[in-house]
Amino acid sequence: GAGVSQSPSNKVTEKGKDVELRCDPISGHTALYWYRQSLGQGLEFLIYFQGNSAPDKSGLPSDRFSAERTGGSVSTLTIQRTQQEDSAVYLCASSFGTYQETQYFGPGTRLLVL
Amino acid sequence: AQSVTQPDIHITVSEGASLELRCNYSYGATPYLFWYVQSPGQGLQLLLKYFSGDTLVQGIKGFEAEFKRSQSSFNLRKPSVHWSDAAEYFCAVGGLGGSYIPTFGRGTSLIVHP
């Protein structure tokens, strides 16, 4: 079956512009996670959705970052007024239920802010 | 602060040699433990996980890991490495500080020499 997909795969933007990153989880997965992976760093947790609600937004680095999930499926991560330090690979993962379930990761969106 | 440590940034082994990747965490209770692999151009894939029970866990691709409570460690092992095992390996620990979101280590890059 189809795995987690993310779009775009690559995004180059200018400092100060807004960007939207999309994640399509595996059908039926109720949990959805966003992570950020910077060069040489581990995965940094950003936000967790269970259904359409986000019980844990503790990882969002600033108020320029926001995310939503609609219909318990597709999620969009929005970064407003991008900064160069936002350059990273943004990974999305989904799972059937809670954190105990295996997370399935998408290929990521590589964001470069010039 | 709760943390996950992968002390080796890079490890180089010869094909056919044995492998051990280290992972340590700081947490009092038994956490939830995962190892993921990220091959070049691929998304992260779960190798194995430990929640309870037998402390020696078997995973995919011939990998195993052993949870040692006394050492707060969850080291990944493989008896004979194949060239295709060259990848980035991430240890993740859930339940740190009461959070159910896994905390990822910074990763260990495995280089396999022919």
Coordinates of N, CA and C in Angstrom, one line a residue:
Chain A
G1 N 0.8 -1.2 0.0 CA 0.0 0.0 0.0 C 0.8 1.2 0.0
A2 N 0.2 2.4 -0.2 CA 0.9 3.6 -0.3 C 1.5 4.0 1.1
G3 N 2.7 4.6 1.1 CA 3.3 5.0 2.3 C 2.9 6.5 2.6
V4 N 3.7 7.1 3.5 CA 3.5 8.5 3.8 C 4.2 9.3 2.7
S5 N 3.4 10.2 2.2 CA 4.0 11.1 1.1 C 4.1 12.5 1.6
Q6 N 5.0 13.2 1.1 CA 5.2 14.6 1.4 C 5.5 15.4 0.1
S7 N 5.0 16.6 0.2 CA 5.3 17.5 -1.0 C 5.5 19.0 -0.5
P8 N 6.3 19.7 -1.2 CA 7.2 19.3 -2.3 C 8.3 18.5 -1.7
S9 N 9.1 17.8 -2.6 CA 10.3 17.1 -2.1 C 11.4 18.1 -1.8
N10 N 11.4 19.2 -2.6 CA 12.4 20.2 -2.3 C 11.7 21.6 -2.5
K11 N 12.2 22.5 -1.6 CA 11.6 23.9 -1.7 C 12.7 24.9 -1.5
V12 N 12.9 25.8 -2.4 CA 13.9 26.9 -2.2 C 13.1 28.2 -2.1
T13 N 13.3 28.9 -1.1 CA 12.5 30.2 -0.9 C 13.5 31.3 -0.5
E14 N 13.0 32.5 -0.6 CA 13.7 33.6 -0.1 C 13.4 34.0 1.3
K15 N 14.3 34.5 2.0 CA 14.1 34.9 3.4 C 12.9 35.8 3.5
G16 N 12.0 35.6 4.4 CA 10.9 36.4 4.6 C 9.6 35.9 4.0
K17 N 9.7 35.0 3.1 CA 8.5 34.4 2.4 C 7.9 33.3 3.3
D18 N 6.6 33.1 3.0 CA 5.9 32.0 3.7 C 6.0 30.7 2.9
V19 N 6.1 29.6 3.6 CA 6.1 28.3 2.8 C 5.1 27.3 3.5
E20 N 4.5 26.5 2.7 CA 3.6 25.4 3.2 C 4.1 24.1 2.8
L21 N 4.2 23.2 3.7 CA 4.7 21.8 3.5 C 3.5 20.9 3.8
R22 N 3.4 19.9 2.9 CA 2.2 19.0 3.0 C 2.6 17.6 3.3
C23 N 1.8 16.9 4.1 CA 2.0 15.5 4.5 C 0.7 14.7 4.3
D24 N 0.8 13.7 3.5 CA -0.3 12.7 3.3 C 0.0 11.4 4.1
P25 N -0.6 11.2 5.2 CA -0.3 10.0 6.0 C -0.9 8.7 5.4
I26 N -0.5 7.6 5.9 CA -1.1 6.4 5.5 C -2.5 6.3 5.9
S27 N -3.4 5.9 5.0 CA -4.8 5.8 5.3 C -5.1 5.0 6.5
G28 N -5.9 5.6 7.4 CA -6.3 5.0 8.6 C -5.4 5.3 9.8
H29 N -4.3 5.9 9.6 CA -3.4 6.3 10.7 C -4.0 7.5 11.4
T30 N -4.2 7.4 12.7 CA -4.8 8.6 13.4 C -3.8 9.5 13.9
A31 N -2.6 9.0 14.2 CA -1.5 9.9 14.7 C -0.6 10.4 13.6
L32 N -0.2 11.7 13.7 CA 0.6 12.3 12.7 C 1.6 13.2 13.4
Y33 N 2.9 13.1 13.0 CA 4.0 13.8 13.7 C 4.7 14.6 12.6
W34 N 5.2 15.8 13.0 CA 6.2 16.5 12.2 C 7.5 16.6 13.0
Y35 N 8.6 16.4 12.3 CA 9.9 16.6 12.8 C 10.7 17.5 11.9
R36 N 11.8 18.0 12.4 CA 12.8 18.8 11.7 C 14.1 18.1 11.8
Q37 N 14.8 17.9 10.7 CA 16.2 17.3 10.8 C 17.1 18.3 10.1
S38 N 18.0 18.9 11.0 CA 19.0 19.8 10.5 C 20.3 19.0 10.2
L39 N 21.2 19.6 9.4 CA 22.4 18.9 9.1 C 23.2 18.5 10.3
G40 N 23.5 17.2 10.4 CA 24.3 16.7 11.5 C 23.5 16.6 12.9
Q41 N 22.2 16.9 12.8 CA 21.5 16.9 14.0 C 20.5 15.7 14.0
G42 N 20.0 15.3 15.1 CA 18.9 14.3 15.2 C 17.6 14.9 14.8
L43 N 16.6 14.2 14.9 CA 15.2 14.6 14.6 C 14.7 15.5 15.8
E44 N 14.2 16.6 15.4 CA 13.7 17.6 16.4 C 12.2 17.5 16.3
F45 N 11.5 17.1 17.3 CA 10.0 17.0 17.3 C 9.4 18.4 17.2
L46 N 8.4 18.5 16.4 CA 7.7 19.8 16.2 C 6.3 19.8 16.8
I47 N 5.5 18.8 16.3 CA 4.1 18.8 16.6 C 3.5 17.4 16.4
Y48 N 2.5 17.1 17.2 CA 1.9 15.8 17.2 C 0.3 16.0 17.0
F49 N -0.3 15.3 16.1 CA -1.7 15.3 16.0 C -2.3 13.9 16.3
Q50 N -3.4 13.9 17.0 CA -4.2 12.7 17.1 C -5.6 13.1 16.5
G51 N -5.9 12.5 15.4 CA -7.0 13.0 14.7 C -6.8 14.4 14.2
N52 N -7.7 15.3 14.3 CA -7.5 16.7 13.9 C -7.0 17.6 15.0
S53 N -6.9 17.1 16.2 CA -6.4 17.9 17.3 C -4.9 17.7 17.5
A54 N -4.3 18.7 18.1 CA -2.9 18.7 18.3 C -2.6 18.8 19.8
P55 N -2.6 17.6 20.5 CA -2.4 17.7 21.9 C -1.0 18.1 22.3
D56 N -0.1 18.1 21.4 CA 1.3 18.4 21.8 C 1.9 19.3 20.7
K57 N 2.0 20.6 21.0 CA 2.7 21.5 20.1 C 4.0 22.0 20.6
S58 N 4.5 21.3 21.6 CA 5.6 21.9 22.4 C 6.9 22.1 21.6
G59 N 7.0 21.4 20.5 CA 8.2 21.5 19.7 C 8.3 22.6 18.7
L60 N 7.2 23.3 18.5 CA 7.2 24.4 17.5 C 8.2 25.4 18.0
P61 N 9.2 25.8 17.2 CA 10.3 26.6 17.7 C 9.9 28.1 17.9
S62 N 8.9 28.6 17.2 CA 8.4 30.0 17.3 C 7.0 30.1 16.8
D63 N 6.4 31.3 17.0 CA 5.1 31.5 16.5 C 5.0 31.6 15.0
R64 N 6.1 31.6 14.3 CA 6.1 31.6 12.9 C 5.7 30.2 12.3
F65 N 5.8 29.2 13.2 CA 5.5 27.9 12.7 C 4.0 27.5 13.2
S66 N 3.3 26.9 12.3 CA 2.0 26.5 12.6 C 1.6 25.2 11.8
A67 N 0.7 24.5 12.3 CA 0.3 23.3 11.5 C -1.2 23.0 11.7
E68 N -1.8 22.4 10.7 CA -3.1 22.0 10.9 C -3.3 20.6 10.2
R69 N -4.4 20.0 10.6 CA -4.7 18.7 10.0 C -6.2 18.7 9.8
T70 N -6.6 18.3 8.6 CA -8.1 18.4 8.3 C -8.5 17.0 7.9
G71 N -9.8 16.7 8.3 CA -10.4 15.4 8.0 C -9.6 14.2 8.6
G72 N -8.8 14.5 9.6 CA -8.0 13.4 10.2 C -7.0 12.8 9.2
S73 N -6.7 13.5 8.2 CA -5.8 13.0 7.2 C -4.7 13.9 6.9
V74 N -4.8 14.7 5.8 CA -3.7 15.5 5.3 C -3.3 16.6 6.4
S75 N -2.0 16.9 6.5 CA -1.6 17.9 7.4 C -0.7 18.9 6.6
T76 N -0.8 20.1 7.0 CA 0.1 21.2 6.4 C 0.8 21.9 7.5
L77 N 2.1 22.0 7.3 CA 3.0 22.7 8.2 C 3.3 24.1 7.5
T78 N 3.1 25.2 8.1 CA 3.3 26.5 7.5 C 4.4 27.2 8.3
I79 N 5.3 27.7 7.6 CA 6.4 28.6 8.2 C 6.2 30.0 7.6
Q80 N 5.9 30.9 8.4 CA 5.8 32.3 8.0 C 7.1 33.0 8.1
R81 N 7.3 34.0 7.2 CA 8.5 34.9 7.3 C 9.7 34.0 7.5
T82 N 10.0 33.1 6.6 CA 11.1 32.2 6.8 C 12.4 32.9 7.0
Q83 N 13.2 32.2 7.8 CA 14.6 32.6 8.1 C 15.6 31.6 7.7
Q84 N 16.8 32.0 7.5 CA 17.8 31.0 7.0 C 18.0 29.8 8.0
E85 N 17.8 30.1 9.2 CA 17.9 28.9 10.2 C 16.8 27.9 10.1
D86 N 15.8 28.3 9.3 CA 14.7 27.3 9.1 C 15.1 26.2 8.0
S87 N 16.2 26.5 7.4 CA 16.6 25.5 6.4 C 16.9 24.1 7.0
A88 N 16.2 23.1 6.5 CA 16.3 21.8 7.1 C 15.5 20.8 6.3
V89 N 15.5 19.6 6.7 CA 14.6 18.6 6.1 C 13.4 18.4 7.1
Y90 N 12.2 18.6 6.6 CA 11.0 18.5 7.4 C 10.4 17.1 7.2
L91 N 10.3 16.3 8.2 CA 9.8 14.9 8.1 C 8.5 14.8 8.7
C92 N 7.7 14.0 8.1 CA 6.3 13.7 8.6 C 6.3 12.2 8.9
A93 N 5.6 11.8 9.9 CA 5.4 10.4 10.2 C 4.0 10.2 10.7
S94 N 3.5 9.0 10.4 CA 2.1 8.7 10.9 C 2.2 7.3 11.6
S95 N 1.2 7.0 12.4 CA 1.0 5.7 13.1 C -0.4 5.5 13.4
F96 N -0.7 4.2 13.7 CA -2.1 3.8 13.9 C -2.7 4.5 15.1
G97 N -1.9 4.6 16.2 CA -2.5 5.1 17.4 C -1.5 5.9 18.2
T98 N -1.2 5.4 19.3 CA -0.3 6.2 20.2 C 1.2 6.0 19.8
Y99 N 2.0 6.6 20.6 CA 3.4 6.6 20.4 C 4.0 5.1 20.5
Q100 N 3.2 4.2 21.0 CA 3.8 2.8 21.1 C 3.7 2.2 19.7
E101 N 2.9 2.7 18.9 CA 2.8 2.1 17.5 C 4.0 2.6 16.7
T102 N 4.4 1.8 15.7 CA 5.5 2.1 14.8 C 5.1 3.4 14.0
Q103 N 6.1 4.3 14.0 CA 5.9 5.5 13.1 C 6.4 5.2 11.7
Y104 N 5.7 5.5 10.7 CA 6.1 5.4 9.4 C 6.4 6.8 8.8
F105 N 7.6 6.9 8.3 CA 8.1 8.2 7.9 C 8.0 8.5 6.4
G106 N 7.7 9.7 6.1 CA 7.7 10.1 4.7 C 9.2 10.4 4.3
P107 N 9.4 10.7 3.0 CA 10.7 11.0 2.5 C 11.3 12.4 2.9
G108 N 10.4 13.2 3.4 CA 10.8 14.5 3.8 C 10.7 15.6 2.7
T109 N 10.7 16.8 3.2 CA 10.8 18.0 2.3 C 12.0 18.8 2.7
R110 N 12.9 18.9 1.7 CA 14.2 19.7 2.0 C 13.9 21.1 1.7
L111 N 14.0 21.9 2.7 CA 13.7 23.4 2.6 C 15.0 24.2 2.7
L112 N 15.2 25.0 1.7 CA 16.4 25.9 1.7 C 15.9 27.3 1.7
V113 N 16.3 28.1 2.6 CA 16.0 29.5 2.7 C 17.2 30.4 2.4
L114 N 17.1 31.1 1.3 CA 18.2 31.9 0.8 C 18.2 33.3 1.4
Chain B
A1 N 18.0 17.6 32.3 CA 17.1 17.4 31.2 C 17.2 16.0 30.7
Q2 N 16.1 15.4 30.2 CA 16.1 14.1 29.7 C 16.9 14.2 28.3
S3 N 17.6 13.1 28.0 CA 18.4 13.2 26.8 C 18.7 11.8 26.3
V4 N 19.0 11.7 25.0 CA 19.4 10.5 24.3 C 20.7 10.7 23.7
T5 N 21.7 9.9 24.0 CA 23.1 10.1 23.5 C 23.5 8.9 22.6
Q6 N 23.9 9.3 21.4 CA 24.6 8.3 20.5 C 26.0 8.9 20.4
P7 N 26.9 8.3 21.2 CA 28.3 8.9 21.3 C 29.1 8.8 20.1
D8 N 28.8 7.9 19.2 CA 29.6 7.8 17.9 C 28.9 8.5 16.8
I9 N 29.6 9.6 16.2 CA 29.0 10.3 15.1 C 29.2 9.4 13.8
H10 N 30.4 8.8 13.7 CA 30.7 8.0 12.5 C 31.3 6.7 13.1
I11 N 30.9 5.6 12.4 CA 31.6 4.3 12.6 C 31.9 3.7 11.3
T12 N 33.1 3.2 11.2 CA 33.6 2.5 9.9 C 33.9 1.1 10.2
V13 N 33.3 0.2 9.5 CA 33.6 -1.3 9.6 C 33.8 -1.9 8.3
S14 N 34.4 -3.0 8.3 CA 34.6 -3.8 7.0 C 33.4 -4.7 6.8
E15 N 33.1 -4.9 5.6 CA 32.0 -5.8 5.3 C 32.3 -7.2 5.9
G16 N 31.3 -7.8 6.5 CA 31.5 -9.0 7.2 C 31.8 -8.9 8.7
A17 N 32.3 -7.8 9.1 CA 32.6 -7.6 10.5 C 31.4 -7.4 11.3
S18 N 31.5 -7.5 12.6 CA 30.4 -7.3 13.5 C 30.3 -5.8 13.8
L19 N 29.1 -5.5 14.3 CA 28.8 -4.0 14.5 C 28.0 -3.9 15.8
E20 N 28.4 -2.8 16.5 CA 27.6 -2.4 17.7 C 27.5 -0.9 17.7
L21 N 26.3 -0.4 17.7 CA 26.1 1.1 17.8 C 25.5 1.4 19.2
R22 N 26.1 2.4 19.8 CA 25.7 2.7 21.2 C 24.6 3.7 21.3
C23 N 23.8 3.5 22.3 CA 22.7 4.5 22.6 C 22.5 4.5 24.2
N24 N 22.6 5.6 24.7 CA 22.4 5.8 26.2 C 21.3 6.9 26.4
Y25 N 20.6 6.8 27.5 CA 19.5 7.8 27.7 C 19.6 8.1 29.2
S26 N 19.0 9.2 29.5 CA 18.9 9.6 30.9 C 17.5 9.6 31.3
Y27 N 17.1 8.7 32.1 CA 15.7 8.6 32.5 C 15.6 7.5 33.6
G28 N 14.8 7.8 34.6 CA 14.7 6.9 35.8 C 13.9 5.6 35.5
A29 N 12.8 5.7 34.9 CA 11.9 4.5 34.7 C 12.3 3.9 33.3
T30 N 11.6 2.8 33.1 CA 11.9 2.1 31.8 C 11.2 2.8 30.7
P31 N 11.9 3.3 29.7 CA 11.3 4.0 28.6 C 10.9 3.1 27.5
Y32 N 10.4 3.7 26.5 CA 10.1 2.9 25.2 C 11.3 3.2 24.3
L33 N 11.8 2.2 23.7 CA 13.1 2.3 22.9 C 12.9 1.9 21.5
F34 N 13.6 2.6 20.6 CA 13.4 2.3 19.2 C 14.8 2.5 18.5
W35 N 15.0 1.8 17.4 CA 16.1 2.1 16.5 C 15.5 2.2 15.1
Y36 N 15.9 3.3 14.5 CA 15.5 3.5 13.1 C 16.8 3.6 12.2
V37 N 16.6 3.3 10.9 CA 17.6 3.4 9.9 C 17.2 4.4 8.8
Q38 N 18.1 5.2 8.4 CA 17.8 6.2 7.3 C 18.8 6.0 6.2
S39 N 18.4 5.3 5.1 CA 19.3 5.1 4.0 C 19.3 6.3 3.1
P40 N 20.4 6.5 2.4 CA 20.5 7.7 1.5 C 19.3 7.8 0.6
G41 N 18.6 9.0 0.7 CA 17.5 9.2 -0.1 C 16.2 8.5 0.3
Q42 N 16.2 7.8 1.4 CA 15.1 7.1 1.9 C 14.5 7.7 3.2
G43 N 13.3 7.4 3.5 CA 12.8 7.8 4.8 C 13.3 6.9 5.9
L44 N 13.0 7.3 7.1 CA 13.4 6.5 8.3 C 12.5 5.2 8.3
Q45 N 13.2 4.1 8.6 CA 12.5 2.9 8.8 C 12.8 2.2 10.1
L46 N 11.8 1.7 10.8 CA 12.0 1.1 12.1 C 12.7 -0.2 11.9
L47 N 13.8 -0.4 12.7 CA 14.5 -1.6 12.8 C 13.9 -2.5 13.9
L48 N 13.7 -2.0 15.0 CA 13.2 -2.7 16.1 C 12.7 -1.8 17.2
K49 N 12.0 -2.3 18.2 CA 11.5 -1.5 19.3 C 11.4 -2.4 20.6
Y50 N 11.5 -1.8 21.7 CA 11.4 -2.5 23.0 C 10.4 -1.7 23.9
F51 N 9.5 -2.4 24.4 CA 8.6 -1.8 25.4 C 8.7 -2.5 26.8
S52 N 8.7 -3.8 26.7 CA 8.8 -4.6 27.9 C 9.1 -6.0 27.6
G53 N 9.3 -6.9 28.6 CA 9.6 -8.3 28.3 C 11.1 -8.6 28.1
D54 N 11.3 -9.5 27.2 CA 12.7 -10.0 27.0 C 13.5 -8.8 26.5
T55 N 14.7 -8.6 27.2 CA 15.5 -7.4 27.0 C 16.3 -7.5 25.7
L56 N 16.4 -8.7 25.1 CA 17.0 -8.8 23.8 C 16.0 -8.9 22.7
V57 N 16.0 -7.9 21.8 CA 15.0 -7.7 20.8 C 15.6 -8.0 19.4
Q58 N 14.8 -8.8 18.7 CA 15.2 -9.0 17.3 C 14.5 -8.1 16.4
G59 N 15.2 -7.6 15.4 CA 14.6 -6.7 14.4 C 14.7 -7.2 13.0
I60 N 14.5 -6.3 12.1 CA 14.6 -6.7 10.7 C 16.0 -6.6 10.2
K61 N 16.3 -7.1 9.1 CA 17.6 -7.0 8.4 C 18.8 -7.6 9.3
G62 N 18.4 -8.5 10.2 CA 19.4 -9.2 11.0 C 19.9 -8.4 12.2
F63 N 19.3 -7.3 12.5 CA 19.7 -6.5 13.6 C 19.1 -7.0 14.9
E64 N 19.7 -6.8 16.0 CA 19.2 -7.0 17.4 C 19.7 -5.9 18.3
A65 N 19.0 -5.7 19.4 CA 19.4 -4.7 20.4 C 19.1 -5.3 21.8
E66 N 19.9 -4.8 22.7 CA 19.7 -5.3 24.1 C 19.5 -4.1 25.0
F67 N 18.4 -4.2 25.8 CA 18.1 -3.2 26.8 C 18.8 -3.6 28.1
K68 N 19.7 -2.7 28.6 CA 20.3 -2.9 29.9 C 20.0 -1.8 30.8
R69 N 19.1 -2.1 31.7 CA 18.5 -1.1 32.6 C 19.6 -0.5 33.5
S70 N 20.6 -1.3 33.9 CA 21.6 -0.8 34.9 C 22.5 0.2 34.2
Q71 N 22.6 0.1 32.9 CA 23.5 1.0 32.1 C 22.7 2.0 31.3
S72 N 21.4 2.0 31.4 CA 20.6 2.9 30.7 C 21.0 2.9 29.2
S73 N 21.1 1.7 28.7 CA 21.6 1.6 27.3 C 20.7 0.7 26.5
F74 N 20.7 0.9 25.2 CA 20.0 0.1 24.2 C 20.8 0.1 23.0
N75 N 21.9 -0.8 23.0 CA 22.8 -0.8 21.9 C 22.3 -1.8 20.8
L76 N 22.6 -1.3 19.6 CA 22.2 -2.1 18.4 C 23.4 -2.9 17.9
R77 N 23.1 -4.2 17.5 CA 24.2 -5.1 17.1 C 23.8 -5.8 15.8
K78 N 24.8 -6.2 15.1 CA 24.6 -7.1 13.9 C 25.9 -7.9 13.8
P79 N 25.8 -9.2 13.7 CA 27.0 -10.1 13.7 C 27.8 -9.9 12.5
S80 N 27.2 -9.6 11.3 CA 28.0 -9.5 10.1 C 27.4 -8.5 9.2
V81 N 28.1 -7.4 9.0 CA 27.6 -6.2 8.3 C 27.7 -6.4 6.8
H82 N 26.7 -6.0 6.1 CA 26.7 -6.0 4.6 C 26.9 -4.6 4.1
W83 N 27.4 -4.4 2.9 CA 27.6 -3.1 2.3 C 26.3 -2.3 2.3
S84 N 25.2 -3.0 2.1 CA 23.9 -2.3 2.0 C 23.5 -1.7 3.4
D85 N 24.2 -2.1 4.5 CA 23.8 -1.5 5.8 C 24.4 -0.1 6.0
A86 N 25.2 0.4 5.1 CA 25.7 1.8 5.2 C 24.5 2.7 5.2
A87 N 24.4 3.5 6.3 CA 23.2 4.4 6.4 C 23.4 5.2 7.7
E88 N 22.4 6.0 8.0 CA 22.4 6.7 9.3 C 21.4 6.0 10.2
Y89 N 21.9 5.8 11.5 CA 21.1 5.0 12.4 C 20.7 5.9 13.6
F90 N 19.5 5.9 13.9 CA 19.0 6.8 15.0 C 18.3 5.9 16.1
C91 N 18.7 6.2 17.3 CA 18.1 5.7 18.5 C 17.0 6.7 19.0
A92 N 15.9 6.2 19.4 CA 14.8 7.0 19.9 C 14.3 6.5 21.2
V93 N 14.0 7.4 22.1 CA 13.5 6.9 23.4 C 12.2 7.7 23.7
G94 N 11.2 7.0 24.1 CA 9.9 7.6 24.4 C 9.7 7.5 25.9
G95 N 8.9 8.4 26.4 CA 8.6 8.4 27.8 C 9.5 9.2 28.7
L96 N 10.4 9.9 28.0 CA 11.3 10.7 28.8 C 10.6 11.9 29.3
G97 N 10.8 12.2 30.6 CA 10.2 13.4 31.2 C 8.7 13.3 31.1
G98 N 8.1 12.1 31.0 CA 6.6 12.0 31.0 C 6.0 12.3 29.6
S99 N 6.9 12.6 28.6 CA 6.3 12.8 27.3 C 6.3 11.5 26.5
Y100 N 5.2 11.4 25.8 CA 5.1 10.2 25.0 C 5.7 10.3 23.6
I101 N 6.2 11.5 23.3 CA 6.8 11.7 22.0 C 8.3 11.2 22.0
P102 N 8.7 10.3 21.1 CA 10.1 9.8 21.2 C 11.1 11.0 21.0
T103 N 12.1 10.9 21.8 CA 13.3 11.8 21.6 C 14.3 11.1 20.8
F104 N 14.8 11.7 19.8 CA 15.8 11.0 18.9 C 17.2 11.5 19.3
G105 N 18.1 10.5 19.2 CA 19.5 10.9 19.2 C 20.0 11.5 18.0
R106 N 21.2 12.0 18.0 CA 21.7 12.7 16.8 C 22.1 11.8 15.6
G107 N 22.1 10.5 15.9 CA 22.4 9.6 14.8 C 23.9 9.2 14.7
T108 N 24.1 8.0 14.2 CA 25.4 7.5 13.9 C 25.5 7.1 12.5
S109 N 26.5 7.6 11.8 CA 26.6 7.3 10.4 C 27.5 6.1 10.2
L110 N 27.0 5.0 9.6 CA 27.8 3.8 9.4 C 28.4 3.8 8.0
I111 N 29.7 3.6 7.9 CA 30.4 3.4 6.7 C 30.9 2.0 6.6
V112 N 30.7 1.4 5.5 CA 31.1 0.0 5.3 C 32.1 -0.1 4.2
H113 N 33.3 -0.6 4.6 CA 34.4 -0.8 3.6 C 34.3 -2.2 3.0
P114 N 34.5 -2.3 1.7 CA 34.5 -3.6 1.1 C 35.6 -4.5 1.5

